[in-house]
Short mmCIF file of C-alpha atoms in Angstrom, two decimals:
data_model
loop_
_atom_site.label_atom_id
_atom_site.label_comp_id
_atom_site.label_asym_id
_atom_site.label_seq_id
_atom_site.Cartn_x
_atom_site.Cartn_y
_atom_site.Cartn_z
CA MET A 1 203.23 69.09 100.45
CA GLU A 2 199.64 69.01 99.62
CA LYS A 3 199.36 65.36 100.61
CA ILE A 4 200.79 66.16 104.10
CA LYS A 5 198.22 69.07 104.31
CA LYS A 6 195.38 66.88 103.47
CA ALA A 7 196.57 64.19 106.01
CA LEU A 8 196.93 66.75 108.67
CA ALA A 9 193.46 68.19 108.09
CA LYS A 10 191.93 64.79 108.15
CA PHE A 11 193.56 64.04 111.44
CA ILE A 12 192.33 67.25 112.85
CA PHE A 13 188.87 66.46 111.57
CA TRP A 14 188.74 63.13 113.49
CA ALA A 15 190.57 64.38 116.51
CA ALA A 16 188.21 67.35 116.98
CA TYR A 17 185.06 65.47 117.79
CA PRO A 18 185.87 64.08 121.32
CA VAL A 19 187.27 67.63 122.11
CA LEU A 20 184.21 69.37 120.86
CA ARG A 21 181.95 67.14 122.80
CA ILE A 22 183.89 68.06 126.01
CA ILE A 23 184.09 71.92 125.52
CA TYR A 24 180.66 72.11 124.01
CA PRO A 25 178.57 69.71 126.10
CA MET A 26 175.39 68.54 124.30
CA THR A 27 172.20 66.32 124.58
CA ILE A 28 170.90 65.07 121.30
CA HIS A 29 167.24 64.27 121.10
CA TRP A 30 165.46 62.66 118.01
CA GLU A 31 161.88 63.23 116.99
CA ASP A 32 161.83 60.03 115.13
CA LYS A 33 165.36 58.39 115.05
CA LYS A 34 164.48 55.49 112.93
CA ALA A 35 162.96 57.55 110.13
CA THR A 36 165.52 60.29 110.29
CA GLN A 37 168.49 57.97 110.20
CA ALA A 38 166.95 55.99 107.16
CA ALA A 39 166.79 59.38 105.44
CA LEU A 40 170.28 60.43 106.24
CA LYS A 41 171.47 57.28 104.35
CA GLY A 42 170.59 59.29 101.11
CA HIS A 43 171.34 62.96 100.31
CA CYS A 44 169.71 65.40 102.71
CA ILE A 45 169.69 69.03 103.67
CA ILE A 46 169.66 69.44 107.43
CA PHE A 47 168.77 72.98 108.54
CA SER A 48 168.50 74.72 111.83
CA ASN A 49 168.17 78.01 113.58
CA HIS A 50 171.52 79.87 113.85
CA THR A 51 172.45 80.65 117.34
CA GLY A 52 176.24 81.26 117.20
CA TYR A 53 179.27 80.82 115.22
CA VAL A 54 180.51 77.36 116.04
CA GLU A 55 177.50 75.54 114.49
CA GLY A 56 179.22 74.71 111.24
CA LEU A 57 182.26 73.32 112.84
CA PHE A 58 180.17 71.35 115.50
CA MET A 59 177.53 69.77 112.97
CA THR A 60 180.02 68.45 110.55
CA ARG A 61 181.58 66.53 113.09
CA LEU A 62 178.51 65.57 115.07
CA LEU A 63 176.95 64.14 111.84
CA HIS A 64 180.19 63.07 110.24
CA ARG A 65 178.92 59.32 109.67
CA TYR A 66 176.43 61.00 107.25
CA HIS A 67 179.14 62.69 105.25
CA VAL A 68 177.73 66.11 106.19
CA TRP A 69 179.33 69.23 104.47
CA THR A 70 178.43 72.79 105.29
CA PHE A 71 179.40 76.39 104.12
CA VAL A 72 181.90 78.79 105.13
CA GLY A 73 182.14 82.59 104.03
CA LYS A 74 184.47 83.26 101.24
CA ASP A 75 186.16 85.88 103.32
CA TRP A 76 187.21 83.10 105.73
CA TYR A 77 187.83 80.40 103.33
CA ASP A 78 190.26 82.36 101.41
CA LYS A 79 192.36 83.38 104.43
CA ARG A 80 196.03 82.43 103.67
CA LYS A 81 196.69 80.67 106.89
CA ILE A 82 193.73 78.60 107.16
CA ASN A 83 192.62 77.95 103.55
CA TRP A 84 194.51 74.70 103.33
CA LEU A 85 192.31 73.51 106.24
CA PHE A 86 188.94 74.29 104.69
CA ARG A 87 190.00 72.83 101.37
CA ASN A 88 190.78 69.59 102.81
CA LEU A 89 187.60 69.42 105.11
CA HIS A 90 183.89 69.38 104.62
CA TYR A 91 183.40 72.97 103.70
CA ILE A 92 182.13 74.77 100.65
CA SER A 93 183.04 78.48 99.93
CA ILE A 94 180.07 80.87 99.78
CA ASP A 95 180.23 84.61 98.93
CA ARG A 96 177.78 86.12 101.30
CA LYS A 97 178.13 89.40 99.51
CA GLY A 98 178.12 87.93 95.89
CA GLY A 99 174.56 88.86 94.99
CA MET A 100 173.33 86.48 92.11
CA ASP A 101 176.49 84.20 92.48
CA THR A 102 175.37 80.62 92.39
CA GLU A 103 178.59 78.87 92.45
CA TRP A 104 177.92 77.41 96.00
CA LEU A 105 174.75 75.93 94.52
CA ASP A 106 176.44 74.04 91.84
CA LYS A 107 179.34 72.95 94.23
CA ALA A 108 176.66 71.71 96.83
CA THR A 109 174.70 69.77 94.18
CA GLU A 110 177.87 68.21 92.89
CA ARG A 111 178.70 67.14 96.38
CA MET A 112 175.38 65.64 96.99
CA LYS A 113 175.59 63.69 93.86
CA LYS A 114 178.47 61.94 95.41
CA GLY A 115 176.40 60.86 98.35
CA SER A 116 177.00 63.69 100.86
CA SER A 117 174.30 65.82 102.87
CA ILE A 118 174.42 69.42 103.58
CA TYR A 119 174.03 71.42 106.73
CA MET A 120 172.47 74.88 106.30
CA LEU A 121 171.51 77.90 108.27
CA PRO A 122 168.67 79.55 106.41
CA GLU A 123 168.52 82.68 108.64
CA GLY A 124 171.83 83.73 107.04
CA HIS A 125 172.88 85.22 110.49
CA THR A 126 172.67 84.64 114.12
CA SER A 127 169.73 85.47 116.33
CA PRO A 128 168.33 84.75 119.72
CA VAL A 129 166.40 81.49 120.05
CA ASP A 130 163.13 83.28 120.89
CA GLN A 131 163.68 85.73 118.15
CA MET A 132 164.35 83.58 115.11
CA ASP A 133 164.55 85.49 111.87
CA GLU A 134 162.74 84.50 108.69
CA PHE A 135 164.33 81.77 106.57
CA LYS A 136 165.84 82.60 103.24
CA PRO A 137 164.88 80.21 100.58
CA GLY A 138 168.26 79.36 99.14
CA PHE A 139 168.36 76.03 100.97
CA LEU A 140 164.95 75.15 99.20
CA VAL A 141 166.45 76.09 95.82
CA LEU A 142 169.20 73.67 96.43
CA ALA A 143 166.72 70.94 97.66
CA LYS A 144 164.60 71.53 94.52
CA GLN A 145 167.66 71.40 92.28
CA SER A 146 169.28 68.30 94.07
CA GLY A 147 166.17 66.29 95.16
CA ALA A 148 167.27 66.21 98.65
CA THR A 149 165.16 65.28 101.44
CA LEU A 150 164.73 68.03 104.14
CA ILE A 151 165.46 67.41 107.84
CA PRO A 152 164.81 70.30 110.43
CA MET A 153 166.98 70.78 113.54
CA TYR A 154 166.46 72.78 116.64
CA ILE A 155 169.20 74.19 118.83
CA ASP A 156 167.86 75.21 122.35
CA ARG A 157 170.39 77.90 123.04
CA LYS A 158 173.63 79.49 121.89
CA ILE A 159 176.41 77.07 121.85
CA LYS A 160 179.05 78.42 124.28
CA LEU A 161 182.16 76.87 125.86
CA PHE A 162 181.38 74.42 128.72
CA ARG A 163 177.60 75.32 128.64
CA HIS A 164 175.22 72.53 128.10
CA THR A 165 173.00 72.75 124.94
CA GLY A 166 169.94 70.61 123.71
CA LEU A 167 169.70 69.62 120.00
CA VAL A 168 166.68 68.25 118.36
CA ILE A 169 166.92 66.39 115.06
CA GLY A 170 163.51 66.36 113.43
CA LYS A 171 161.89 63.67 111.24
CA PRO A 172 162.07 64.36 107.36
CA ILE A 173 159.61 66.80 105.87
CA TYR A 174 158.61 66.85 102.29
CA PRO A 175 157.17 70.17 101.07
CA ASP A 176 155.91 70.25 97.39
CA LEU A 177 158.62 72.47 95.92
CA PHE A 178 157.20 71.99 92.44
CA GLU A 179 153.64 73.16 93.15
CA LYS A 180 152.21 75.49 90.65
CA GLY A 181 152.59 79.30 91.46
CA ARG A 182 155.04 81.99 91.11
CA PRO A 183 158.23 80.40 92.07
CA SER A 184 159.44 83.09 94.49
CA GLN A 185 156.09 82.89 96.43
CA VAL A 186 156.14 79.08 96.57
CA MET A 187 159.65 79.17 98.04
CA LYS A 188 158.78 81.78 100.59
CA LYS A 189 155.77 79.83 101.67
CA HIS A 190 157.85 76.62 102.13
CA ALA A 191 160.58 78.69 103.91
CA GLU A 192 158.09 79.82 106.49
CA SER A 193 156.84 76.37 106.97
CA CYS A 194 160.28 75.02 107.46
CA ARG A 195 160.92 77.63 109.96
CA ASP A 196 157.74 76.73 111.81
CA ALA A 197 158.95 73.16 111.80
CA VAL A 198 162.02 74.09 113.61
CA ILE A 199 159.99 76.26 116.22
CA GLU A 200 157.68 73.33 116.64
CA LEU A 201 160.73 71.03 117.50
CA GLY A 202 161.56 73.47 120.31
CA LYS A 203 158.13 73.43 121.68
CA LYS A 204 157.95 69.60 121.71
CA LEU A 205 161.35 69.61 123.54
CA GLU A 206 160.11 72.19 126.11
CA SER A 207 156.77 70.29 126.81
CA GLY A 208 158.66 67.06 127.22
CA LYS A 209 157.07 65.22 123.96
CA ILE A 210 160.53 64.72 122.90
CA LYS A 211 162.80 62.89 125.20
#
């Protein structure tokens, strides 16, 4: 039975992409396609602003050739009727109310050791594009622990059914996560700079600097 569920989940995973591209039309822009695609051949953390609830579903398919995984809240992951789907697709359970729980960190690190990349939403909740919230530094803790390259991404509006959205995939950035100083302050500083990198992609798209 488990083999059947796994095969069915994989079929759904592959069949979903053309459907998603139709119902969620999107234009993809690259800040530096050559540099970013070269970095994506290794293990990376791709991070973006969080405009809606379908981004995790969409990005694992959009970036499937780079073996991208993402997180889903434990409250959803453990739902009886859909747990089999999450278990057999590119999702990692995370307890959003777990306080100091770090199981997600270990699972993501292990996944990256196998050559996968991770897509993360550092805001932790949705927000309007022009009111992007501060980035929580958990994604940088993962980057520091795993040695992953960081790639910013900008989504220009909330992804909605049959409404066109623009997506900008930025070039790799390399903050010094091992610099001297209080770790919490170092991480906070670089989280802010990563947020600025996402905002800058939006400005470049709006000004026409990115085609």
